[in-house]
Amino acid sequence: MTPFKYTRASDAADAVRKGAATGVKFLGGGTNLVDLMRETIERPGELVDVSGLSTEIVETDEGGLRIGAGVRNTALAEHRRVRTAYPMLTRAMVSGASAQIRNMATVGGNLLQRTRCSYFYDEDGSRCNKRVPGEGCDAIEGFHRGHAILGASDACIAVHPSDMCVALAALDAVVHIEGAKGARTVPLVDFHCLPGDRPDIETVLEPGDLITAVELPPMPFAAASTYRKVRDRASYAFALVSVAAAIEIEDGQVRDVRIALGGVAHKPWRATRAEAALRGAPAGETAFAGAAATELAGARPLADNAFKVRLAERTIVSVLCELAGVTA
Amino acid sequence: MSIFDDAKQAAQGLVQAGMAKAVALAPDSWVPGGKPDPLIRQRHGAIGKPVSRLDGALKVSGKATFAAEFPVEAMTYAAMVYSTIAKGRITQITVSEAETAPGVVVVMTHRNAPRLNPPPAFLSESKAAAGDSLPVMQDERIYWNGQPVAVVLAETQEQADHAASLIRVGYEAEEAQTTFEAAREQGTQQSRFMGQPLHDEVGDAQDAFAKAPHKIDATYTTPRHNHNPIELHGVTLYWRGDGSLRVHDAQQVVAHTAYTLARTFGIDEKQVVVTSPYVGGGFGSKTLWQHQILAAAAARLAKRPVRMVLSREGVYRVVGGRSPTEQRVQLAATDEGRLTAILHRGLTVRTAHNVIAEPFILATRSLYGAETFLLDVHHVDFDMLGNTFMRAPGEAVGTFALESAMDELAHELGIDPIELRIRNEPEKDPISGLPYSSRNVVEAWRSGAERFGWERRNPVPGTVRDGGWLVGMGCATATYPYHRMPGGAARITLSADGRATLDLAAHEMGMGTSTAQTQVAADRLGLPMEAITFNYGDSTLPGLIMAGGSQQTASIGASVIAAYNKLVGELLKLAGNDSPLAGLKTEEVGSRDGGLCALDEPDRFETYASILARAQRDTISVEAEPPMPLETMHWSMHSYGAMFAEVRVNAVTGEPRVSRFLGSFDCGRILNSKTAASQFRGGIIMGLGLALMEETQFDERKGRVLNPSLSEYHVPVHMDVPEIEVMWTDIPDPHAPMGARGIGEIGITGTGAAIANAVYNATGRRVRDLPITLDKLL
Amino acid sequence: MSITINGKAVDPPEDPRVSLLDLLRDHLALPGAKMGCNQGACGACTVLVDGERVLSCLTLAAQMEGRSVTTIEGIGSPDVLAPLQQAFVEHDGFQCGYCTPGQICSALAMVEELRRGVPSHVTGDVSSEAIAFSSEELRERMSGNLCRCGAYNGIIDAITATCRETAE
C-alpha cells in the first residue's frame, strides 16, 4: 500500500471540501478500496473516512425510501420497509459477498465497486485499459467467461460486480450527490458508464463528488419483486448472470414491469427493451421469452461467454414466470 | 533433468524391478508385515475410539502457534517482486527508490544475493524437498512467469510491501513453451513415477479392443489445481551466531527441508533446525519452495531474523500445483460386462527441472481384472513454475477418467454400474500379479449402496425432477495405494514414573496424526493415553517421515514397532532373571497395564516401573528404524471406497449442486473414528471442488496464472457441502502396521467421477471436461 | 481515541496502512485472528467489532478508534473454553485449526443475526420476522468462512449443538 493520510469527515460539506484536493479518496467500508490499495491499483494520497456520515434510512414524503450512503449492506437488507416493499433489494443484498463483508460495506461504496476482471487485478503482469488507458485489453482474447455480453467495447469487456446496483437499477433509484457545485441527483441507470474508449471512467461522478444517499421512489408492485443470482458456487461468488424483476399484472396482461440484469455489462443493465416489449402483453411464458430475446438481441458475446446470452434469457423467463405465478 | 539423470533414474528403475521380482517370490515371513502386528488382535484399547483432538483446545482458542506467529526480537518483514515474463532475462532492475523507502533494511536481487547451490528437487533423491532444482536468485535468468526477482526486508510488513511496489524490472523475453498444442508438436516424453516408467502392457489390448462387442473410447480433461490451504505459506527464521539456521516453517517434510536447505547453503544438515508444530493445511504444498530459501538468504544479508508470509497471489506464483491432464480411456467388454481391455493413456505437463509427472494411471493398474491392459503417461515440458503433487496425485484425476468411462460402459451394456464393477473384481493384481493384502471393496459397495438407497436410482438419465431441479445419482470406485517410504525411525523413552515419550520427525497438518498415534502408542505400550507424549514436527527428531502419499501412519507405525521391539528387548535384559518375565524372548512379550507380560500367559507380568527400579534406572530410551518397505513388493496393497453422489442440476440455469454424498470405505483398521471421518469428508469435499468448480487459470499466452486468489479460484464453501455420510468396513489389513492403510487422500478419489456420473444421470449430459460448470449443462 | 481490544485500551497505529488484522497479529501479539488471503475472500480473519462480525484484513485499524474489538483470545482460553469452542472440539469442527478462530467468531455473531431476524439468501420469505434455525440457513450464513480441510459438517454440528436454543 502506498503511504496515505487518514482523516475523518465531520459532515458531508467537510467531506466535499476535503475531497476537492487531488489524490483524495472517500473511504466507506473499505471492502473493495482497501483491497485495491493493497494491490496498488488504487494509490490515494489521502483517505477521507465518510463511513460515519448519512447512516439513516428514512421514508420520503412520496412514500419511498431515502437510504444514507453510509448505511451498511446488512442494515439495508434487514430494514423492515425494504423487506416488505422492495424485497428484490433485500434479496440482492443478501446474495452479495459474505455476511462479514455485508456488515462492513456501505451503500455508497457498493455503487463504486470496481470490476473483478482478472486482468484488471493483475497490475504487474497484464494489460488493462481501465488501469492504463490505451494500454490494451488482455481479457478480450484471454479468460473472459465471466465478462460482458452487452454494451462492451473493443477497449473493455469488464462487468460491474454489484448485486445491489442491479436491484437499484430495476427500482428506478436515484443517486444523491454533493459536490463542489452543490447537490444534484442522477438516476442510477445513468450513474454508471459503459466502457466506450474510456473504461477508466466508470461513473458520472466529478472529482470530489460525494454520494450522500440513494432514493427509492414508491413502486407498489415491487412488493412482489425478486432477485435471482446465478453463480458457480452456491454462495460467496460473483454473478455470472443475475436478474432483478418486478411485474404488475392486470387481467392477465402486463401492466408494468421492471427488469435489470447483473453480470452482463459494465454497468447494472436495465432491460428497457424487454420492458417495452412486455408492457400490455399477455403475461405468459411466450411473451416473457420474446421480451428476453429482444433484450439479448443486442448481445455481442465472445467465445467463452456466449453461454451467458442463453443463461440470461432463461433466467429472465424463469424469474418472470415465478413472479407472474405461471409455470415455465 | 539432464540425460545423465534420466539414465540414472532408468538404472534405478531396473534395479527396483529386479528386486521386486525377488521380493514377490519370497515367503511371507521374510517380508515386513508377514507376521501381523499384534495390535490388530487387540480390540479393547484406545485404537478406534472417537477421541477428540488432543490439540483441540489450543486450536479453538487461537493459542496454537503457526509458523508466521513465532515472536522473534528484531524481526524484519519480507515482501517479494515476481517476474512477469515466462522466459528470458532481467535486463535492468532498479531498486534505488525501494532502498531509500522508509523502514527498508535490505533489498535483495540476483546482484547481491548470497551464492547458493541449486536445491535438489523433491523425489530426485531421498531427502530432497525443493519444488525444482533451479538456481534461486543467482543470475538474471527467468524460468517462469512469477519467479521471484527481488526480496525486500523492512521494519514492518506495510513498509516492505510498499518498497517492493517501487522496484522496477526490465526484461528481455524469449520464446517460451507455455501452450499445450505447441509443446505437443515438439514431442512428448515418457513419464516416470518413483523412477519407474508410467507404462504398462498386459496382452494385446489394442487387438482386444478392436475385437470387442462393446466399447467405450472417450477423452477426459482435467485442469490445473492449486492446494489452497487457508494458512498462507509463511516462515519465521534466523541465523544463529554459530552459523546455524533456525526455521519455524509450515511443513509436511521437516527433515527433507532441513537437508535441502543445508545443501543449498552449503552447510551441515545438523546446522539447520526446522520445526513445524502446527500446519494450517498442506495437501502436498507445504514443502520447500523458493520463499524459504530466499528468506534465509535475505536474513543472512540483513543479519536479522526474517518473517516471510507469501501473499495469496505469492502462493500461486511460488508454490506449484497439480498439472492438467488429457486422458483417453478405452474400455472393451463382453456382452456379460467382462472387461477384455483397458487402455488408459494420455498427456500431462511438467517442467524440465523437477521429476513430478501427474501419474494418472496408478489407480487403473489394480482396480479391475481386465484381460489386457495398455496404460501410459507422457508429458510435455513447460516453462512454468514447477508443478507438484496435490492430494492423491494421479488417482484424483485418473479415477475421474476411468470411473466416468466405467459408467459410460455400464450404460452401453445396460448393466447397473455397481454390478459392472463387481463383475470385474480381480482375483489378484492384474498388472503385478501380486495377491491383494486385503481387498473388501465389494463389501464396501454393497453396504454403501444399501445405506445410500441406490435401488431408488432411476437408470434412465434425465427422468427424475424435484421442482425446478433435475436429480440424479452416480457412483464410482475410490482407491489409493498403501505406501511406506524408506527412512522411518522412532525413539521411545520410558520413564520410571510410568510415562512414555515418542519422538519422530512426523507431521500434524490436521490429519489427526498426533491424536491417533497417541492412541496407538497407548495400546502398544499398555499405558493410558495421558501417559503418552508424542513429539513431532521437528527435524532434529529421528526419521525421514513424509506427511504425503497417505503413508505417514504406516511409516510412523512401522517405526514405532521397530523401536518398541527394541525397547522390549532392552527391558527384558534389564529385567534379568529375578523377573517373572525371565526367559521370555522379545517376540513372546507384549504390553499391558503399564508393564510387560507374556503374550500367552498375561499373568506373567512386571510393570515398567518395577523393571526400571530394580535396574536402578530413571529412564530407558531406544531408537530404531523399521525394515525397508518390501511389503508393497510382496502384496498389492490399496485402500478402497465406494462413492455415491446425489446431484441436483437446475433445470433453468444448469447450476449443479451436490445434495447428498456417501463414502463407504475399506481402508483397513480405523485408528480414530472421529478424526478419520473428518479425513474422509475433507477429501470428498476437495473432490467436490474438483468436480464442480476448481480450476487454476493458466493464460497460455504468457504462461501466467490469472486467478491467483480465493475469490477467483473457487473452493467449496459451507453452502456447497451437504451432510456427507461416511462408513467403513474396519477390516484390518493383516500386512499393514496396526492393520491400517492410509486414509488422507482416498476421499478425493472417485468423487469427481461419482458426481459427474450423477450429473449424467440427472441430465443425460456427459461432461468429460472438468470442472462441470453450468455452461456445460445449459 | 483508543481502540478497545478484548477489553483493553490500545492506541491506534501511527501508520494508517496497518490493517486491524496486522495490528492484532504483528503489533499486539494476538495471532488468533488468521491471515488466509488478506483480500476478503476467506473469512479466516473474522473478528467481532461491537458484536458484529467483520473481516479484520479489510478493516484499517485507524477506523477502529472508539470501537470495541473481540478476537478469539477474548472468547475463551484453552483452560476455560466457551461452549461453542468446546463444541468445535467435540464435533471435530476443524482439522488443521487455521480457519477455526474465524469460524468461531463468525458463528457467534451469526447466531445473533439469526436471532435478530436478518434474512439470508436461502430465507424463503424475506419479509418474515422470524427465521427458522435450519442447516441450510447455517450453511449459507457461514459461507464467508472457507475451510479447505473440509470440516464443514462438524462446524455446522457444533453450532447446532451449542446455539440452537440461543437462536430460537
mmCIF file of N, CA, C and O in Angstrom, chain A residues 88 111 151 160 164-177 185-195 201-205 213-217 219 244 257-262 265-273 275 279 295:
data_model
loop_
_atom_site.group_PDB
_atom_site.id
_atom_site.type_symbol
_atom_site.label_atom_id
_atom_site.label_comp_id
_atom_site.label_asym_id
_atom_site.label_seq_id
_atom_site.Cartn_x
_atom_site.Cartn_y
_atom_site.Cartn_z
ATOM 1 N N MET A 88 -36.859 -7.393 -3.650
ATOM 2 C CA MET A 88 -35.747 -7.703 -4.585
ATOM 3 C C MET A 88 -34.443 -7.095 -4.092
ATOM 4 O O MET A 88 -33.371 -7.650 -4.320
ATOM 5 N N LEU A 111 -21.914 1.195 -4.716
ATOM 6 C CA LEU A 111 -22.108 1.810 -6.036
ATOM 7 C C LEU A 111 -20.777 1.959 -6.775
ATOM 8 O O LEU A 111 -20.740 1.971 -8.000
ATOM 9 N N GLY A 151 -23.139 -4.118 -24.239
ATOM 10 C CA GLY A 151 -22.586 -2.781 -24.032
ATOM 11 C C GLY A 151 -21.080 -2.725 -23.896
ATOM 12 O O GLY A 151 -20.542 -1.691 -23.487
ATOM 13 N N HIS A 160 -19.650 -5.019 -14.123
ATOM 14 C CA HIS A 160 -19.809 -4.431 -12.793
ATOM 15 C C HIS A 160 -20.213 -5.549 -11.843
ATOM 16 O O HIS A 160 -21.084 -6.344 -12.161
ATOM 17 N N MET A 164 -26.401 -5.309 -5.475
ATOM 18 C CA MET A 164 -27.297 -4.258 -5.009
ATOM 19 C C MET A 164 -27.698 -3.327 -6.143
ATOM 20 O O MET A 164 -28.864 -2.966 -6.292
ATOM 21 N N CYS A 165 -26.706 -2.946 -6.959
ATOM 22 C CA CYS A 165 -26.975 -1.972 -8.003
ATOM 23 C C CYS A 165 -27.959 -2.498 -9.042
ATOM 24 O O CYS A 165 -28.667 -1.710 -9.675
ATOM 25 N N VAL A 166 -27.995 -3.803 -9.226
ATOM 26 C CA VAL A 166 -28.928 -4.374 -10.197
ATOM 27 C C VAL A 166 -30.359 -4.147 -9.717
ATOM 28 O O VAL A 166 -31.240 -3.716 -10.471
ATOM 29 N N ALA A 167 -30.565 -4.392 -8.427
ATOM 30 C CA ALA A 167 -31.898 -4.145 -7.868
ATOM 31 C C ALA A 167 -32.220 -2.655 -7.905
ATOM 32 O O ALA A 167 -33.331 -2.252 -8.258
ATOM 33 N N LEU A 168 -31.250 -1.826 -7.582
ATOM 34 C CA LEU A 168 -31.494 -0.379 -7.595
ATOM 35 C C LEU A 168 -31.843 0.104 -9.006
ATOM 36 O O LEU A 168 -32.694 0.980 -9.183
ATOM 37 N N ALA A 169 -31.183 -0.496 -10.001
ATOM 38 C CA ALA A 169 -31.480 -0.107 -11.381
ATOM 39 C C ALA A 169 -32.922 -0.451 -11.726
ATOM 40 O O ALA A 169 -33.632 0.337 -12.367
ATOM 41 N N ALA A 170 -33.365 -1.607 -11.270
ATOM 42 C CA ALA A 170 -34.738 -2.019 -11.563
ATOM 43 C C ALA A 170 -35.751 -1.164 -10.813
ATOM 44 O O ALA A 170 -36.885 -0.975 -11.264
ATOM 45 N N LEU A 171 -35.357 -0.641 -9.661
ATOM 46 C CA LEU A 171 -36.298 0.086 -8.798
ATOM 47 C C LEU A 171 -36.320 1.585 -9.090
ATOM 48 O O LEU A 171 -36.867 2.365 -8.315
ATOM 49 N N ASP A 172 -35.747 2.021 -10.196
ATOM 50 C CA ASP A 172 -35.722 3.447 -10.570
ATOM 51 C C ASP A 172 -35.054 4.303 -9.504
ATOM 52 O O ASP A 172 -35.470 5.451 -9.253
ATOM 53 N N ALA A 173 -34.029 3.761 -8.844
ATOM 54 C CA ALA A 173 -33.366 4.503 -7.775
ATOM 55 C C ALA A 173 -32.681 5.748 -8.328
ATOM 56 O O ALA A 173 -32.312 5.813 -9.500
ATOM 57 N N VAL A 174 -32.549 6.719 -7.423
ATOM 58 C CA VAL A 174 -31.899 7.987 -7.780
ATOM 59 C C VAL A 174 -30.734 8.205 -6.812
ATOM 60 O O VAL A 174 -30.881 8.004 -5.599
ATOM 61 N N VAL A 175 -29.587 8.583 -7.358
ATOM 62 C CA VAL A 175 -28.401 8.782 -6.532
ATOM 63 C C VAL A 175 -28.293 10.271 -6.174
ATOM 64 O O VAL A 175 -28.367 11.133 -7.056
ATOM 65 N N HIS A 176 -28.147 10.535 -4.870
ATOM 66 C CA HIS A 176 -27.955 11.921 -4.412
ATOM 67 C C HIS A 176 -26.466 12.185 -4.261
ATOM 68 O O HIS A 176 -25.753 11.413 -3.619
ATOM 69 N N ILE A 177 -26.029 13.265 -4.839
ATOM 70 C CA ILE A 177 -24.594 13.580 -4.887
ATOM 71 C C ILE A 177 -24.380 15.003 -4.381
ATOM 72 O O ILE A 177 -25.172 15.895 -4.698
ATOM 73 N N THR A 185 -28.914 15.214 -8.326
ATOM 74 C CA THR A 185 -29.336 13.818 -8.344
ATOM 75 C C THR A 185 -29.118 13.243 -9.736
ATOM 76 O O THR A 185 -29.189 13.958 -10.729
ATOM 77 N N VAL A 186 -28.832 11.959 -9.765
ATOM 78 C CA VAL A 186 -28.643 11.248 -11.033
ATOM 79 C C VAL A 186 -29.399 9.921 -10.931
ATOM 80 O O VAL A 186 -29.226 9.198 -9.943
ATOM 81 N N PRO A 187 -30.219 9.604 -11.903
ATOM 82 C CA PRO A 187 -30.858 8.278 -11.872
ATOM 83 C C PRO A 187 -29.783 7.189 -11.866
ATOM 84 O O PRO A 187 -28.763 7.329 -12.562
ATOM 85 N N LEU A 188 -30.004 6.126 -11.100
ATOM 86 C CA LEU A 188 -28.963 5.102 -11.008
ATOM 87 C C LEU A 188 -28.591 4.530 -12.369
ATOM 88 O O LEU A 188 -27.429 4.219 -12.631
ATOM 89 N N VAL A 189 -29.592 4.412 -13.234
ATOM 90 C CA VAL A 189 -29.287 3.820 -14.552
ATOM 91 C C VAL A 189 -28.347 4.697 -15.371
ATOM 92 O O VAL A 189 -27.742 4.232 -16.336
ATOM 93 N N ASP A 190 -28.242 5.972 -14.982
ATOM 94 C CA ASP A 190 -27.317 6.866 -15.689
ATOM 95 C C ASP A 190 -26.042 7.113 -14.900
ATOM 96 O O ASP A 190 -25.169 7.861 -15.330
ATOM 97 N N PHE A 191 -25.967 6.526 -13.713
ATOM 98 C CA PHE A 191 -24.837 6.811 -12.821
ATOM 99 C C PHE A 191 -23.553 6.137 -13.317
ATOM 100 O O PHE A 191 -22.481 6.714 -13.307
ATOM 101 N N HIS A 192 -23.691 4.862 -13.747
ATOM 102 C CA HIS A 192 -22.518 4.138 -14.245
ATOM 103 C C HIS A 192 -22.408 4.314 -15.748
ATOM 104 O O HIS A 192 -23.417 4.484 -16.433
ATOM 105 N N CYS A 193 -21.179 4.233 -16.249
ATOM 106 C CA CYS A 193 -20.949 4.445 -17.679
ATOM 107 C C CYS A 193 -20.671 3.113 -18.378
ATOM 108 O O CYS A 193 -20.171 2.172 -17.769
ATOM 109 N N LEU A 194 -20.957 3.092 -19.671
ATOM 110 C CA LEU A 194 -20.462 1.993 -20.497
ATOM 111 C C LEU A 194 -18.998 2.286 -20.837
ATOM 112 O O LEU A 194 -18.577 3.440 -20.786
ATOM 113 N N PRO A 195 -18.227 1.278 -21.190
ATOM 114 C CA PRO A 195 -16.780 1.499 -21.274
ATOM 115 C C PRO A 195 -16.343 2.397 -22.430
ATOM 116 O O PRO A 195 -15.455 3.226 -22.260
ATOM 117 N N ILE A 201 -13.194 5.552 -16.926
ATOM 118 C CA ILE A 201 -14.266 6.409 -16.390
ATOM 119 C C ILE A 201 -15.480 5.512 -16.134
ATOM 120 O O ILE A 201 -16.099 5.018 -17.076
ATOM 121 N N GLU A 202 -15.778 5.298 -14.877
ATOM 122 C CA GLU A 202 -16.789 4.296 -14.552
ATOM 123 C C GLU A 202 -18.125 4.890 -14.122
ATOM 124 O O GLU A 202 -19.148 4.212 -14.163
ATOM 125 N N THR A 203 -18.094 6.142 -13.632
ATOM 126 C CA THR A 203 -19.349 6.767 -13.194
ATOM 127 C C THR A 203 -19.342 8.220 -13.637
ATOM 128 O O THR A 203 -18.338 8.729 -14.137
ATOM 129 N N VAL A 204 -20.471 8.883 -13.409
ATOM 130 C CA VAL A 204 -20.565 10.298 -13.788
ATOM 131 C C VAL A 204 -20.040 11.219 -12.692
ATOM 132 O O VAL A 204 -20.133 12.432 -12.826
ATOM 133 N N LEU A 205 -19.501 10.644 -11.623
ATOM 134 C CA LEU A 205 -19.001 11.488 -10.535
ATOM 135 C C LEU A 205 -17.841 12.362 -11.015
ATOM 136 O O LEU A 205 -16.967 11.908 -11.752
ATOM 137 N N ALA A 213 -26.721 9.748 -0.656
ATOM 138 C CA ALA A 213 -27.873 8.864 -0.438
ATOM 139 C C ALA A 213 -28.319 8.241 -1.742
ATOM 140 O O ALA A 213 -27.927 8.681 -2.830
ATOM 141 N N VAL A 214 -29.137 7.217 -1.608
ATOM 142 C CA VAL A 214 -29.826 6.625 -2.745
ATOM 143 C C VAL A 214 -31.314 6.658 -2.404
ATOM 144 O O VAL A 214 -31.713 6.273 -1.305
ATOM 145 N N GLU A 215 -32.082 7.142 -3.320
ATOM 146 C CA GLU A 215 -33.514 7.260 -3.039
ATOM 147 C C GLU A 215 -34.318 6.286 -3.895
ATOM 148 O O GLU A 215 -34.086 6.164 -5.098
ATOM 149 N N LEU A 216 -35.235 5.596 -3.238
ATOM 150 C CA LEU A 216 -36.129 4.689 -3.948
ATOM 151 C C LEU A 216 -37.501 5.349 -4.033
ATOM 152 O O LEU A 216 -38.072 5.697 -2.999
ATOM 153 N N PRO A 217 -38.026 5.513 -5.248
ATOM 154 C CA PRO A 217 -39.393 6.027 -5.351
ATOM 155 C C PRO A 217 -40.383 4.943 -4.937
ATOM 156 O O PRO A 217 -40.036 3.756 -4.930
ATOM 157 N N MET A 219 -43.045 2.195 -5.366
ATOM 158 C CA MET A 219 -43.329 1.300 -6.502
ATOM 159 C C MET A 219 -44.146 0.139 -5.936
ATOM 160 O O MET A 219 -43.600 -0.919 -5.614
ATOM 161 N N ALA A 244 -32.979 -8.926 -11.621
ATOM 162 C CA ALA A 244 -33.886 -8.295 -10.671
ATOM 163 C C ALA A 244 -35.152 -7.946 -11.431
ATOM 164 O O ALA A 244 -35.074 -7.402 -12.534
ATOM 165 N N VAL A 257 -43.657 -3.322 -15.600
ATOM 166 C CA VAL A 257 -42.612 -4.311 -15.343
ATOM 167 C C VAL A 257 -41.269 -3.602 -15.210
ATOM 168 O O VAL A 257 -41.046 -2.545 -15.808
ATOM 169 N N ARG A 258 -40.409 -4.141 -14.356
ATOM 170 C CA ARG A 258 -39.044 -3.647 -14.242
ATOM 171 C C ARG A 258 -38.106 -4.867 -14.306
ATOM 172 O O ARG A 258 -38.305 -5.853 -13.580
ATOM 173 N N ILE A 259 -37.128 -4.768 -15.141
ATOM 174 C CA ILE A 259 -36.144 -5.861 -15.244
ATOM 175 C C ILE A 259 -34.752 -5.238 -15.335
ATOM 176 O O ILE A 259 -34.533 -4.314 -16.116
ATOM 177 N N ALA A 260 -33.836 -5.740 -14.518
ATOM 178 C CA ALA A 260 -32.432 -5.335 -14.655
ATOM 179 C C ALA A 260 -31.557 -6.578 -14.557
ATOM 180 O O ALA A 260 -31.908 -7.554 -13.886
ATOM 181 N N LEU A 261 -30.438 -6.525 -15.242
ATOM 182 C CA LEU A 261 -29.536 -7.676 -15.294
ATOM 183 C C LEU A 261 -28.183 -7.332 -14.676
ATOM 184 O O LEU A 261 -27.680 -6.215 -14.848
ATOM 185 N N GLY A 262 -27.616 -8.304 -14.000
ATOM 186 C CA GLY A 262 -26.263 -8.160 -13.469
ATOM 187 C C GLY A 262 -25.351 -9.177 -14.121
ATOM 188 O O GLY A 262 -25.798 -10.177 -14.690
ATOM 189 N N ALA A 265 -22.754 -6.712 -18.046
ATOM 190 C CA ALA A 265 -22.308 -5.458 -18.658
ATOM 191 C C ALA A 265 -21.438 -4.664 -17.693
ATOM 192 O O ALA A 265 -21.311 -4.990 -16.521
ATOM 193 N N HIS A 266 -20.889 -3.608 -18.225
ATOM 194 C CA HIS A 266 -20.012 -2.714 -17.473
ATOM 195 C C HIS A 266 -20.782 -1.948 -16.417
ATOM 196 O O HIS A 266 -20.195 -1.285 -15.563
ATOM 197 N N LYS A 267 -22.101 -1.999 -16.492
ATOM 198 C CA LYS A 267 -22.959 -1.331 -15.518
ATOM 199 C C LYS A 267 -24.156 -2.233 -15.248
ATOM 200 O O LYS A 267 -24.427 -3.139 -16.043
ATOM 201 N N PRO A 268 -24.868 -1.975 -14.171
ATOM 202 C CA PRO A 268 -26.125 -2.714 -14.000
ATOM 203 C C PRO A 268 -27.017 -2.431 -15.202
ATOM 204 O O PRO A 268 -27.189 -1.274 -15.585
ATOM 205 N N TRP A 269 -27.528 -3.474 -15.807
ATOM 206 C CA TRP A 269 -28.167 -3.336 -17.126
ATOM 207 C C TRP A 269 -29.683 -3.324 -16.995
ATOM 208 O O TRP A 269 -30.292 -4.348 -16.727
ATOM 209 N N ARG A 270 -30.230 -2.173 -17.197
ATOM 210 C CA ARG A 270 -31.690 -2.074 -17.170
ATOM 211 C C ARG A 270 -32.231 -2.564 -18.514
ATOM 212 O O ARG A 270 -31.831 -2.050 -19.570
ATOM 213 N N ALA A 271 -33.110 -3.550 -18.441
ATOM 214 C CA ALA A 271 -33.575 -4.208 -19.666
ATOM 215 C C ALA A 271 -34.761 -3.452 -20.232
ATOM 216 O O ALA A 271 -35.910 -3.936 -20.225
ATOM 217 N N THR A 272 -34.498 -2.268 -20.752
ATOM 218 C CA THR A 272 -35.606 -1.411 -21.202
ATOM 219 C C THR A 272 -36.321 -1.981 -22.417
ATOM 220 O O THR A 272 -37.535 -1.807 -22.575
ATOM 221 N N ARG A 273 -35.581 -2.660 -23.300
ATOM 222 C CA ARG A 273 -36.236 -3.235 -24.481
ATOM 223 C C ARG A 273 -37.204 -4.338 -24.085
ATOM 224 O O ARG A 273 -38.307 -4.431 -24.613
ATOM 225 N N GLU A 275 -38.651 -4.620 -21.214
ATOM 226 C CA GLU A 275 -39.774 -3.985 -20.522
ATOM 227 C C GLU A 275 -40.779 -3.420 -21.528
ATOM 228 O O GLU A 275 -41.994 -3.621 -21.406
ATOM 229 N N ARG A 279 -44.865 -4.497 -21.792
ATOM 230 C CA ARG A 279 -45.986 -3.660 -21.338
ATOM 231 C C ARG A 279 -47.184 -3.859 -22.263
ATOM 232 O O ARG A 279 -47.091 -3.638 -23.474
ATOM 233 N N GLU A 295 -34.266 -8.296 -25.650
ATOM 234 C CA GLU A 295 -33.214 -7.624 -24.879
ATOM 235 C C GLU A 295 -31.839 -8.152 -25.254
ATOM 236 O O GLU A 295 -30.893 -7.397 -25.419
#
